[in-house]
C-alpha atoms as a printed R data frame, in Angstrom:
    type eleno elety resid chain resno      x       y       z
1   ATOM     1    CA   MET     A     1 60.278  65.127 -14.684
2   ATOM     2    CA   LYS     A     2 56.742  63.108 -14.447
3   ATOM     3    CA   LYS     A     3 54.197  64.731 -16.678
4   ATOM     4    CA   LEU     A     4 50.462  65.082 -14.913
5   ATOM     5    CA   LYS     A     5 47.620  63.640 -16.902
6   ATOM     6    CA   VAL     A     6 45.102  66.439 -16.932
7   ATOM     7    CA   GLY     A     7 41.446  66.245 -17.781
8   ATOM     8    CA   ILE     A     8 39.245  69.417 -18.484
9   ATOM     9    CA   ILE     A     9 35.577  69.444 -17.716
10  ATOM    10    CA   GLY     A    10 33.684  72.305 -19.442
11  ATOM    11    CA   CYS     A    11 35.220  73.875 -22.667
12  ATOM    12    CA   GLY     A    12 33.667  77.385 -22.867
13  ATOM    13    CA   GLY     A    13 34.976  80.500 -22.345
14  ATOM    14    CA   ILE     A    14 37.111  80.208 -19.175
15  ATOM    15    CA   ALA     A    15 38.580  76.994 -20.205
16  ATOM    16    CA   ASN     A    16 39.574  78.626 -23.858
17  ATOM    17    CA   GLN     A    17 40.788  82.060 -22.000
18  ATOM    18    CA   LYS     A    18 42.694  80.602 -19.136
19  ATOM    19    CA   HIS     A    19 42.977  77.203 -18.614
20  ATOM    20    CA   PHE     A    20 44.171  76.047 -21.853
21  ATOM    21    CA   PRO     A    21 46.571  78.408 -22.620
22  ATOM    22    CA   ALA     A    22 48.193  78.229 -19.364
23  ATOM    23    CA   LEU     A    23 48.353  74.384 -19.150
24  ATOM    24    CA   LYS     A    24 49.834  74.534 -22.628
25  ATOM    25    CA   ASN     A    25 52.421  77.306 -21.297
26  ATOM    26    CA   ASN     A    26 53.373  74.700 -18.616
27  ATOM    27    CA   GLU     A    27 53.238  71.788 -20.832
28  ATOM    28    CA   ASP     A    28 56.645  70.296 -19.650
29  ATOM    29    CA   LEU     A    29 54.657  69.449 -16.411
30  ATOM    30    CA   ASN     A    30 51.380  68.214 -17.897
31  ATOM    31    CA   GLU     A    31 49.567  66.754 -20.973
32  ATOM    32    CA   MET     A    32 45.954  67.442 -21.663
33  ATOM    33    CA   VAL     A    33 44.571  63.866 -22.256
34  ATOM    34    CA   ALA     A    34 40.967  64.159 -21.687
35  ATOM    35    CA   PHE     A    35 38.051  66.658 -22.426
36  ATOM    36    CA   CYS     A    36 34.556  67.071 -21.373
37  ATOM    37    CA   ASP     A    37 31.664  69.169 -22.512
38  ATOM    38    CA   ILE     A    38 27.870  69.219 -22.760
39  ATOM    39    CA   ILE     A    39 28.311  70.282 -26.459
40  ATOM    40    CA   GLU     A    40 30.394  67.239 -28.277
41  ATOM    41    CA   GLU     A    41 31.996  69.950 -30.897
42  ATOM    42    CA   ARG     A    42 33.505  72.215 -28.189
43  ATOM    43    CA   ALA     A    43 35.343  69.228 -26.276
44  ATOM    44    CA   GLU     A    44 36.350  67.773 -29.647
45  ATOM    45    CA   LYS     A    45 37.687  71.266 -31.046
46  ATOM    46    CA   ALA     A    46 39.821  71.772 -27.686
47  ATOM    47    CA   ALA     A    47 41.323  67.918 -27.889
48  ATOM    48    CA   LYS     A    48 42.273  68.848 -31.541
49  ATOM    49    CA   GLU     A    49 43.851  72.352 -30.270
50  ATOM    50    CA   TYR     A    50 45.296  71.684 -27.246
51  ATOM    51    CA   GLY     A    51 45.218  67.505 -26.434
52  ATOM    52    CA   ALA     A    52 48.083  64.969 -26.326
53  ATOM    53    CA   ASP     A    53 48.055  62.339 -28.921
54  ATOM    54    CA   GLY     A    54 44.968  60.237 -28.446
55  ATOM    55    CA   ALA     A    55 43.007  62.712 -26.162
56  ATOM    56    CA   ARG     A    56 39.410  61.434 -25.516
57  ATOM    57    CA   VAL     A    57 36.290  63.302 -25.839
58  ATOM    58    CA   TYR     A    58 33.589  63.086 -23.202
59  ATOM    59    CA   THR     A    59 29.990  64.342 -23.121
60  ATOM    60    CA   ASP     A    60 29.403  63.136 -19.222
61  ATOM    61    CA   TYR     A    61 31.898  63.910 -16.667
62  ATOM    62    CA   LYS     A    62 31.476  60.976 -14.772
63  ATOM    63    CA   GLU     A    63 33.116  59.015 -17.989
64  ATOM    64    CA   LEU     A    64 36.142  61.405 -17.783
65  ATOM    65    CA   LEU     A    65 36.413  60.918 -13.821
66  ATOM    66    CA   ALA     A    66 36.183  57.304 -14.417
67  ATOM    67    CA   ASP     A    67 39.226  57.488 -16.948
68  ATOM    68    CA   PRO     A    68 42.231  55.564 -14.937
69  ATOM    69    CA   GLU     A    69 44.846  58.133 -16.681
70  ATOM    70    CA   VAL     A    70 43.271  61.174 -15.540
71  ATOM    71    CA   GLU     A    71 45.185  62.329 -12.615
72  ATOM    72    CA   VAL     A    72 43.917  66.211 -12.255
73  ATOM    73    CA   VAL     A    73 40.722  67.464 -13.022
74  ATOM    74    CA   HIS     A    74 40.175  71.326 -14.210
75  ATOM    75    CA   ILE     A    75 36.601  72.167 -13.345
76  ATOM    76    CA   CYS     A    76 35.457  74.771 -15.761
77  ATOM    77    CA   THR     A    77 31.675  74.786 -15.759
78  ATOM    78    CA   PRO     A    78 29.156  76.604 -14.472
79  ATOM    79    CA   ASN     A    79 29.104  77.963 -10.647
80  ATOM    80    CA   VAL     A    80 26.086  75.828  -9.324
81  ATOM    81    CA   SER     A    81 27.811  72.428 -10.891
82  ATOM    82    CA   HIS     A    82 31.205  72.967  -8.997
83  ATOM    83    CA   SER     A    83 30.158  71.227  -5.857
84  ATOM    84    CA   GLU     A    84 28.611  67.974  -7.394
85  ATOM    85    CA   ILE     A    85 31.753  67.396  -9.880
86  ATOM    86    CA   ALA     A    86 34.374  68.049  -7.592
87  ATOM    87    CA   ILE     A    87 32.763  65.920  -4.966
88  ATOM    88    CA   ALA     A    88 32.796  63.091  -7.540
89  ATOM    89    CA   ALA     A    89 36.403  63.885  -8.815
90  ATOM    90    CA   PHE     A    90 37.468  63.457  -4.937
91  ATOM    91    CA   GLU     A    91 35.507  60.166  -4.564
92  ATOM    92    CA   ALA     A    92 37.482  58.815  -7.704
93  ATOM    93    CA   LYS     A    93 41.093  59.957  -6.627
94  ATOM    94    CA   LYS     A    94 41.497  62.819  -8.592
95  ATOM    95    CA   HIS     A    95 43.353  66.347  -7.748
96  ATOM    96    CA   VAL     A    96 40.958  69.075  -8.502
97  ATOM    97    CA   TYR     A    97 41.266  72.605 -10.030
98  ATOM    98    CA   CYS     A    98 37.808  74.374  -9.506
99  ATOM    99    CA   GLU     A    99 37.178  77.331 -11.250
100 ATOM   100    CA   LYS     A   100 36.377  80.521  -8.841
101 ATOM   101    CA   PRO     A   101 33.954  80.739  -7.084
102 ATOM   102    CA   MET     A   102 34.403  77.696  -5.020
103 ATOM   103    CA   SER     A   103 30.773  77.333  -5.402
104 ATOM   104    CA   HIS     A   104 27.340  79.216  -5.553
105 ATOM   105    CA   CYS     A   105 26.415  79.024  -1.694
106 ATOM   106    CA   THR     A   106 28.066  77.782   1.800
107 ATOM   107    CA   GLU     A   107 26.042  74.585   1.993
108 ATOM   108    CA   GLU     A   108 27.721  73.308  -1.080
109 ATOM   109    CA   ALA     A   109 31.319  74.534  -0.607
110 ATOM   110    CA   GLU     A   110 31.640  72.586   2.877
111 ATOM   111    CA   LYS     A   111 30.719  69.806   1.162
112 ATOM   112    CA   MET     A   112 33.496  70.256  -1.263
113 ATOM   113    CA   VAL     A   113 36.015  71.258   1.786
114 ATOM   114    CA   GLU     A   114 34.705  67.876   3.314
115 ATOM   115    CA   ALA     A   115 35.000  65.695   0.409
116 ATOM   116    CA   TRP     A   116 38.708  66.710  -0.289
117 ATOM   117    CA   LYS     A   117 39.523  66.401   3.314
118 ATOM   118    CA   LYS     A   118 38.585  62.717   2.932
119 ATOM   119    CA   SER     A   119 40.034  62.379  -0.338
120 ATOM   120    CA   GLY     A   120 43.686  62.685   0.579
121 ATOM   121    CA   MET     A   121 44.081  64.818  -2.744
122 ATOM   122    CA   GLN     A   122 45.335  68.285  -3.620
123 ATOM   123    CA   PHE     A   123 42.533  70.804  -4.316
124 ATOM   124    CA   THR     A   124 42.637  74.781  -4.993
125 ATOM   125    CA   ILE     A   125 40.678  77.574  -6.381
126 ATOM   126    CA   GLY     A   126 41.112  79.546  -9.381
127 ATOM   127    CA   TYR     A   127 42.343  82.918  -7.805
128 ATOM   128    CA   GLN     A   128 44.863  83.905 -10.089
129 ATOM   129    CA   ASN     A   129 44.997  87.320  -9.145
130 ATOM   130    CA   ARG     A   130 47.451  86.645  -6.463
131 ATOM   131    CA   PHE     A   131 49.934  86.058  -8.596
132 ATOM   132    CA   ARG     A   132 49.906  89.645 -10.178
133 ATOM   133    CA   ALA     A   133 53.456  91.261  -9.405
134 ATOM   134    CA   GLU     A   134 51.500  94.072  -7.705
135 ATOM   135    CA   VAL     A   135 49.571  92.078  -5.447
136 ATOM   136    CA   GLN     A   136 52.507  89.434  -4.820
137 ATOM   137    CA   ASN     A   137 54.620  92.922  -3.929
138 ATOM   138    CA   LEU     A   138 51.491  94.202  -1.432
139 ATOM   139    CA   HIS     A   139 51.206  90.821   0.305
140 ATOM   140    CA   ALA     A   140 54.970  90.669   0.876
141 ATOM   141    CA   ALA     A   141 54.604  94.015   2.419
142 ATOM   142    CA   CYS     A   142 51.646  93.197   4.531
143 ATOM   143    CA   GLU     A   143 53.590  90.030   5.848
144 ATOM   144    CA   LYS     A   144 56.361  92.123   7.193
145 ATOM   145    CA   GLY     A   145 53.798  94.446   8.833
146 ATOM   146    CA   GLU     A   146 54.972  97.593   6.704
147 ATOM   147    CA   LEU     A   147 51.455  98.723   6.874
148 ATOM   148    CA   GLY     A   148 50.979  98.019  10.646
149 ATOM   149    CA   GLU     A   149 47.849  96.976  11.916
150 ATOM   150    CA   ILE     A   150 45.245  96.981   8.781
151 ATOM   151    CA   TYR     A   151 42.068  97.869  10.119
152 ATOM   152    CA   TYR     A   152 39.929  99.099   6.821
153 ATOM   153    CA   GLY     A   153 40.131  97.748   3.271
154 ATOM   154    CA   LYS     A   154 38.146  98.107   0.325
155 ATOM   155    CA   ALA     A   155 37.494  95.302  -2.244
156 ATOM   156    CA   HIS     A   156 36.794  96.743  -5.621
157 ATOM   157    CA   ALA     A   157 34.747  95.084  -8.712
158 ATOM   158    CA   VAL     A   158 33.364  97.805 -10.370
159 ATOM   159    CA   ARG     A   159 32.568  98.118 -14.174
160 ATOM   160    CA   ARG     A   160 30.977 101.028 -15.384
161 ATOM   161    CA   ARG     A   161 29.672  99.126 -18.344
162 ATOM   162    CA   ALA     A   162 30.837  95.483 -19.059
163 ATOM   163    CA   VAL     A   163 28.201  92.993 -18.441
164 ATOM   164    CA   PRO     A   164 29.503  89.671 -20.185
165 ATOM   165    CA   THR     A   165 27.105  88.631 -22.810
166 ATOM   166    CA   TRP     A   166 28.136  85.262 -23.711
167 ATOM   167    CA   GLY     A   167 27.913  81.733 -21.875
168 ATOM   168    CA   VAL     A   168 25.451  81.901 -18.599
169 ATOM   169    CA   PHE     A   169 26.590  84.725 -16.995
170 ATOM   170    CA   MET     A   170 23.142  86.157 -16.743
171 ATOM   171    CA   ASP     A   171 21.618  83.073 -15.708
172 ATOM   172    CA   LYS     A   172 20.640  82.930 -11.840
173 ATOM   173    CA   GLU     A   173 20.035  79.390 -11.865
174 ATOM   174    CA   GLN     A   174 23.213  78.299 -13.359
175 ATOM   175    CA   GLN     A   175 25.478  80.860 -11.713
176 ATOM   176    CA   GLY     A   176 23.798  81.648  -8.393
177 ATOM   177    CA   GLY     A   177 24.340  85.414  -9.032
178 ATOM   178    CA   GLY     A   178 25.975  88.073 -10.918
179 ATOM   179    CA   PRO     A   179 28.793  90.520 -10.692
180 ATOM   180    CA   LEU     A   180 29.292  89.658  -6.997
181 ATOM   181    CA   ILE     A   181 30.064  85.793  -7.618
182 ATOM   182    CA   ASP     A   182 31.586  86.504 -10.480
183 ATOM   183    CA   ILE     A   183 34.103  89.863 -10.253
184 ATOM   184    CA   GLY     A   184 33.398  90.440  -6.379
185 ATOM   185    CA   THR     A   185 34.927  87.406  -5.517
186 ATOM   186    CA   HIS     A   186 38.407  88.156  -6.931
187 ATOM   187    CA   ALA     A   187 38.784  91.457  -5.116
188 ATOM   188    CA   LEU     A   188 37.257  90.059  -1.902
189 ATOM   189    CA   ASP     A   189 40.029  87.403  -2.043
190 ATOM   190    CA   ILE     A   190 42.709  89.872  -2.612
191 ATOM   191    CA   THR     A   191 41.852  91.739   0.282
192 ATOM   192    CA   LEU     A   192 41.438  88.960   2.809
193 ATOM   193    CA   TRP     A   193 44.662  87.242   1.669
194 ATOM   194    CA   CYS     A   194 46.699  90.453   1.969
195 ATOM   195    CA   MET     A   195 44.755  91.123   5.476
196 ATOM   196    CA   ASN     A   196 45.405  87.351   6.644
197 ATOM   197    CA   ASN     A   197 42.126  88.162   8.210
198 ATOM   198    CA   TYR     A   198 39.685  85.522   7.587
199 ATOM   199    CA   ASP     A   199 37.732  85.536  11.201
200 ATOM   200    CA   VAL     A   200 34.485  87.407  10.062
201 ATOM   201    CA   ASP     A   201 32.003  88.598  12.891
202 ATOM   202    CA   SER     A   202 29.077  89.901  10.722
203 ATOM   203    CA   VAL     A   203 28.156  90.578   7.239
204 ATOM   204    CA   THR     A   204 25.487  93.446   6.032
205 ATOM   205    CA   GLY     A   205 24.643  93.640   2.057
206 ATOM   206    CA   SER     A   206 22.849  95.591  -0.666
207 ATOM   207    CA   VAL     A   207 21.855  93.763  -3.709
208 ATOM   208    CA   PHE     A   208 20.713  95.914  -6.514
209 ATOM   209    CA   TYR     A   209 18.492  95.094  -9.488
210 ATOM   210    CA   LYS     A   210 18.531  98.339 -11.217
211 ATOM   211    CA   LEU     A   211 20.120  98.378 -14.789
212 ATOM   212    CA   GLY     A   212 19.890  94.839 -16.053
213 ATOM   213    CA   ASN     A   213 16.423  95.118 -17.088
214 ATOM   214    CA   LEU     A   214 16.559  98.435 -18.733
215 ATOM   215    CA   PRO     A   215 17.296  98.760 -22.548
216 ATOM   216    CA   GLN     A   216 18.975 102.211 -22.565
217 ATOM   217    CA   ALA     A   217 21.211 100.957 -19.889
218 ATOM   218    CA   THR     A   218 22.807  98.784 -22.681
219 ATOM   219    CA   GLU     A   219 24.055 101.446 -24.302
220 ATOM   220    CA   GLY     A   220 27.949 101.299 -24.577
221 ATOM   221    CA   ASN     A   221 28.474  97.855 -23.087
222 ATOM   222    CA   LEU     A   222 32.201  96.817 -23.512
223 ATOM   223    CA   PHE     A   223 30.747  93.423 -24.925
224 ATOM   224    CA   GLY     A   224 27.868  94.836 -27.093
225 ATOM   225    CA   PRO     A   225 23.997  95.227 -25.953
226 ATOM   226    CA   TRP     A   226 22.923  92.614 -23.455
227 ATOM   227    CA   ASP     A   227 19.207  91.511 -23.759
228 ATOM   228    CA   PRO     A   228 17.183  93.237 -20.786
229 ATOM   229    CA   GLU     A   229 14.577  90.417 -21.179
230 ATOM   230    CA   THR     A   230 17.117  87.550 -20.304
231 ATOM   231    CA   TYR     A   231 18.855  89.458 -17.642
232 ATOM   232    CA   GLU     A   232 18.161  87.454 -14.385
233 ATOM   233    CA   VAL     A   233 20.903  88.330 -12.036
234 ATOM   234    CA   GLU     A   234 21.774  91.695 -10.124
235 ATOM   235    CA   ASP     A   235 23.959  94.364 -11.711
236 ATOM   236    CA   SER     A   236 25.494  95.745  -8.517
237 ATOM   237    CA   ALA     A   237 25.954  94.306  -5.031
238 ATOM   238    CA   MET     A   238 27.601  95.926  -1.725
239 ATOM   239    CA   GLY     A   239 28.926  94.558   1.431
240 ATOM   240    CA   PHE     A   240 30.090  95.883   4.637
241 ATOM   241    CA   ILE     A   241 32.055  93.121   6.473
242 ATOM   242    CA   LYS     A   242 33.082  93.238  10.306
243 ATOM   243    CA   MET     A   243 35.822  91.167  11.335
244 ATOM   244    CA   LYS     A   244 36.160  89.686  14.848
245 ATOM   245    CA   ASN     A   245 39.460  91.990  15.584
246 ATOM   246    CA   GLY     A   246 37.132  94.966  14.670
247 ATOM   247    CA   ALA     A   247 38.534  95.478  11.265
248 ATOM   248    CA   THR     A   248 36.137  96.491   8.367
249 ATOM   249    CA   ILE     A   249 35.995  96.032   4.444
250 ATOM   250    CA   ASN     A   250 33.869  97.634   2.301
251 ATOM   251    CA   LEU     A   251 32.688  95.219  -0.962
252 ATOM   252    CA   GLU     A   252 31.593  96.766  -3.966
253 ATOM   253    CA   ALA     A   253 31.174  94.774  -7.157
254 ATOM   254    CA   SER     A   254 28.820  95.769 -10.576
255 ATOM   255    CA   TRP     A   255 28.914  94.857 -13.869
256 ATOM   256    CA   ALA     A   256 26.956  97.911 -14.783
257 ATOM   257    CA   LEU     A   257 27.207 100.900 -12.650
258 ATOM   258    CA   ASN     A   258 26.738 105.045 -13.414
259 ATOM   259    CA   MET     A   259 30.412 105.550 -11.964
260 ATOM   260    CA   LEU     A   260 33.399 106.949 -13.388
261 ATOM   261    CA   ASP     A   261 36.074 104.839 -11.618
262 ATOM   262    CA   SER     A   262 35.764 101.474 -12.810
263 ATOM   263    CA   ARG     A   263 38.157  99.416 -10.738
264 ATOM   264    CA   GLU     A   264 38.348  95.783 -10.587
265 ATOM   265    CA   ALA     A   265 40.252  92.720  -8.888
266 ATOM   266    CA   SER     A   266 41.514  95.813  -6.686
267 ATOM   267    CA   THR     A   267 41.790  96.463  -2.984
268 ATOM   268    CA   THR     A   268 42.564  99.416  -1.047
269 ATOM   269    CA   LEU     A   269 44.361  98.965   2.664
270 ATOM   270    CA   CYS     A   270 44.499 101.304   5.336
271 ATOM   271    CA   GLY     A   271 46.686 100.550   8.159
272 ATOM   272    CA   THR     A   272 48.463 102.409  11.114
273 ATOM   273    CA   GLU     A   273 52.061 102.317   9.565
274 ATOM   274    CA   ALA     A   274 51.087 103.210   5.704
275 ATOM   275    CA   GLY     A   275 48.187 102.726   3.237
276 ATOM   276    CA   ALA     A   276 48.197 101.168  -0.127
277 ATOM   277    CA   GLU     A   277 45.883 100.831  -2.930
278 ATOM   278    CA   ILE     A   278 45.954  98.563  -6.155
279 ATOM   279    CA   HIS     A   279 44.369 100.317  -9.366
280 ATOM   280    CA   SER     A   280 43.471  97.753 -11.941
281 ATOM   281    CA   GLY     A   281 40.542  97.538 -14.504
282 ATOM   282    CA   MET     A   282 38.976  99.853 -17.222
283 ATOM   283    CA   SER     A   283 39.768 102.959 -16.078
284 ATOM   284    CA   TYR     A   284 43.287 102.210 -15.643
285 ATOM   285    CA   PRO     A   285 45.982 101.728 -18.906
286 ATOM   286    CA   LYS     A   286 47.874  99.652 -16.270
287 ATOM   287    CA   ASN     A   287 47.834  98.092 -13.379
288 ATOM   288    CA   GLU     A   288 49.383 100.119 -10.587
289 ATOM   289    CA   LEU     A   289 50.484  99.634  -6.816
290 ATOM   290    CA   ILE     A   290 50.528 102.928  -4.588
291 ATOM   291    CA   TYR     A   291 51.716 103.055  -1.043
292 ATOM   292    CA   ASN     A   292 51.144 106.311   1.048
293 ATOM   293    CA   ARG     A   293 52.822 107.010   4.230
294 ATOM   294    CA   GLY     A   294 54.269 109.791   6.388
295 ATOM   295    CA   ARG     A   295 57.881 110.644   5.825
296 ATOM   296    CA   ASN     A   296 60.545 113.540   6.850
297 ATOM   297    CA   GLY     A   297 57.533 115.468   8.235
298 ATOM   298    CA   GLN     A   298 55.629 114.968   4.903
299 ATOM   299    CA   LEU     A   299 52.888 112.778   3.347
300 ATOM   300    CA   MET     A   300 54.398 110.305   0.585
301 ATOM   301    CA   GLU     A   301 53.347 108.418  -2.302
302 ATOM   302    CA   GLU     A   302 55.321 105.146  -3.591
303 ATOM   303    CA   THR     A   303 54.348 103.832  -6.901
304 ATOM   304    CA   ILE     A   304 55.391 100.699  -8.774
305 ATOM   305    CA   SER     A   305 53.707  99.974 -12.042
306 ATOM   306    CA   PRO     A   306 54.415  96.766 -13.522
307 ATOM   307    CA   THR     A   307 52.646  95.873 -17.105
308 ATOM   308    CA   GLY     A   308 49.773  93.329 -17.543
309 ATOM   309    CA   SER     A   309 46.383  93.341 -17.602
310 ATOM   310    CA   VAL     A   310 43.721  91.310 -15.431
311 ATOM   311    CA   ALA     A   311 43.519  87.700 -16.681
312 ATOM   312    CA   TYR     A   312 39.968  86.889 -17.488
313 ATOM   313    CA   PHE     A   313 39.345  90.417 -18.550
314 ATOM   314    CA   GLY     A   314 41.759  90.578 -21.250
315 ATOM   315    CA   GLY     A   315 40.747  87.608 -23.045
316 ATOM   316    CA   GLY     A   316 44.155  85.859 -22.777
317 ATOM   317    CA   SER     A   317 45.879  83.484 -20.253
318 ATOM   318    CA   GLY     A   318 47.778  86.369 -18.831
319 ATOM   319    CA   GLU     A   319 51.322  85.827 -17.164
320 ATOM   320    CA   GLU     A   320 49.522  85.408 -13.536
321 ATOM   321    CA   GLY     A   321 47.330  82.368 -15.156
322 ATOM   322    CA   THR     A   322 50.475  80.325 -16.464
323 ATOM   323    CA   ILE     A   323 52.372  81.265 -13.234
324 ATOM   324    CA   ASP     A   324 48.963  80.105 -11.341
325 ATOM   325    CA   ASN     A   325 49.015  77.013 -13.237
326 ATOM   326    CA   ARG     A   326 52.546  76.086 -12.857
327 ATOM   327    CA   GLN     A   327 52.507  76.360  -8.927
328 ATOM   328    CA   TRP     A   328 49.457  74.198  -9.063
329 ATOM   329    CA   LEU     A   329 51.105  71.458 -11.053
330 ATOM   330    CA   GLU     A   330 54.433  71.593  -8.935
331 ATOM   331    CA   ALA     A   331 52.059  71.334  -5.659
332 ATOM   332    CA   VAL     A   332 50.275  68.120  -7.214
333 ATOM   333    CA   LEU     A   333 53.897  66.693  -8.335
334 ATOM   334    CA   ASN     A   334 55.755  67.744  -4.955
335 ATOM   335    CA   GLY     A   335 52.945  66.907  -2.302
336 ATOM   336    CA   THR     A   336 53.004  70.718  -1.179
337 ATOM   337    CA   GLU     A   337 50.293  73.161  -0.441
338 ATOM   338    CA   PRO     A   338 48.687  75.180  -3.501
339 ATOM   339    CA   LEU     A   339 49.231  78.893  -2.780
340 ATOM   340    CA   VAL     A   340 45.166  79.035  -2.957
341 ATOM   341    CA   LYS     A   341 43.863  77.100   0.061
342 ATOM   342    CA   PRO     A   342 40.548  75.277   0.171
343 ATOM   343    CA   GLU     A   343 39.362  76.821   3.551
344 ATOM   344    CA   GLU     A   344 40.585  80.533   2.260
345 ATOM   345    CA   ALA     A   345 38.181  79.955  -0.689
346 ATOM   346    CA   LEU     A   346 35.331  78.733   1.450
347 ATOM   347    CA   ALA     A   347 35.640  81.654   3.723
348 ATOM   348    CA   VAL     A   348 35.108  83.781   0.518
349 ATOM   349    CA   THR     A   349 32.012  82.052  -0.622
350 ATOM   350    CA   LYS     A   350 30.377  82.276   2.883
351 ATOM   351    CA   VAL     A   351 30.862  86.112   2.836
352 ATOM   352    CA   LEU     A   352 29.547  86.555  -0.514
353 ATOM   353    CA   ASP     A   353 26.456  84.271   0.152
354 ATOM   354    CA   ALA     A   354 26.081  86.085   3.242
355 ATOM   355    CA   ILE     A   355 25.664  89.628   1.027
356 ATOM   356    CA   TYR     A   356 23.145  88.061  -0.859
357 ATOM   357    CA   ARG     A   357 21.161  86.570   2.412
358 ATOM   358    CA   SER     A   358 21.637  90.109   3.972
359 ATOM   359    CA   ALA     A   359 19.878  91.932   1.041
360 ATOM   360    CA   LYS     A   360 17.332  89.126   0.492
361 ATOM   361    CA   GLU     A   361 16.200  89.055   4.348
362 ATOM   362    CA   ASN     A   362 17.201  92.953   5.204
363 ATOM   363    CA   ARG     A   363 19.046  91.728   8.327
364 ATOM   364    CA   GLU     A   364 22.785  91.534   9.619
365 ATOM   365    CA   ILE     A   365 24.070  87.789   9.050
366 ATOM   366    CA   LYS     A   366 26.325  87.018  12.362
367 ATOM   367    CA   PHE     A   367 28.897  84.418  11.695
């Protein structure tokens, strides 16, 4: 089988934790031929560790996009640069895998979708949590109607104390936001995908800047104390999402919150026939999926407990990252649709953007 020629733009944390190992695990389908980073040493290090013979190193992404050998581009840069790079990549006729979220705001995400549609190329966003075993199981159950009509959901992305202290996570100008846009995006994607409902009617949000600038709040942080003086983004955000069919979703996202139940990249779904909960995150030693329903005159709980951890949380590519990467490469090779569709990722960005706007303007945002 032909091997796709891949170029990676951004050789920082997410590239090293997820993209490089996943691409390496699927080296029968690809080879990494180009690496770009504004810090040349990072690109050189990546090329040495993961690159094919003769892999090129760039500090300007436009030069990488001008490389005629590169067919597929992985964008692993800060959120605010996603749109600019993706649009340029489509104009250069490259297939694009962009890290989540699609963009930091609706306007830029819409530009990305427009450029993709004009290009005729393939496009996907990095929501690898869809490929976890328990998420796949829940999605299959929802597709079969086993939960009945799903009219209420909760998207969980709460950490008690796990503020990322590296990179630009706390830089509002480069990221566009904090935990809502970082981990809330995964929880919302899982919830909307399982509900198969992207028709949003309105969004109301609250965004909190309470703990990020408190020195005492840094105690016990998983990644060590952060600098309260440089903390610019929210530490928590909550959203109430009403769908056009009347269904509602509560979204909770936090890097630091005085709450014991730390549940991340998880969802709770309530239907007319049954309910389901995914437990994943700091409070859980392993990921769990629990169905609850009535049977034989009694309430029952059914549990499956596959092993594994959240890919971006454990510091490794994770099985789901490798599976995600493989289906993406196969979609490009075979001309089929990737599992994560751009329109779905755009819907997630629109909701996150609306939560920020609602909190800022103190009003409900109608769609």
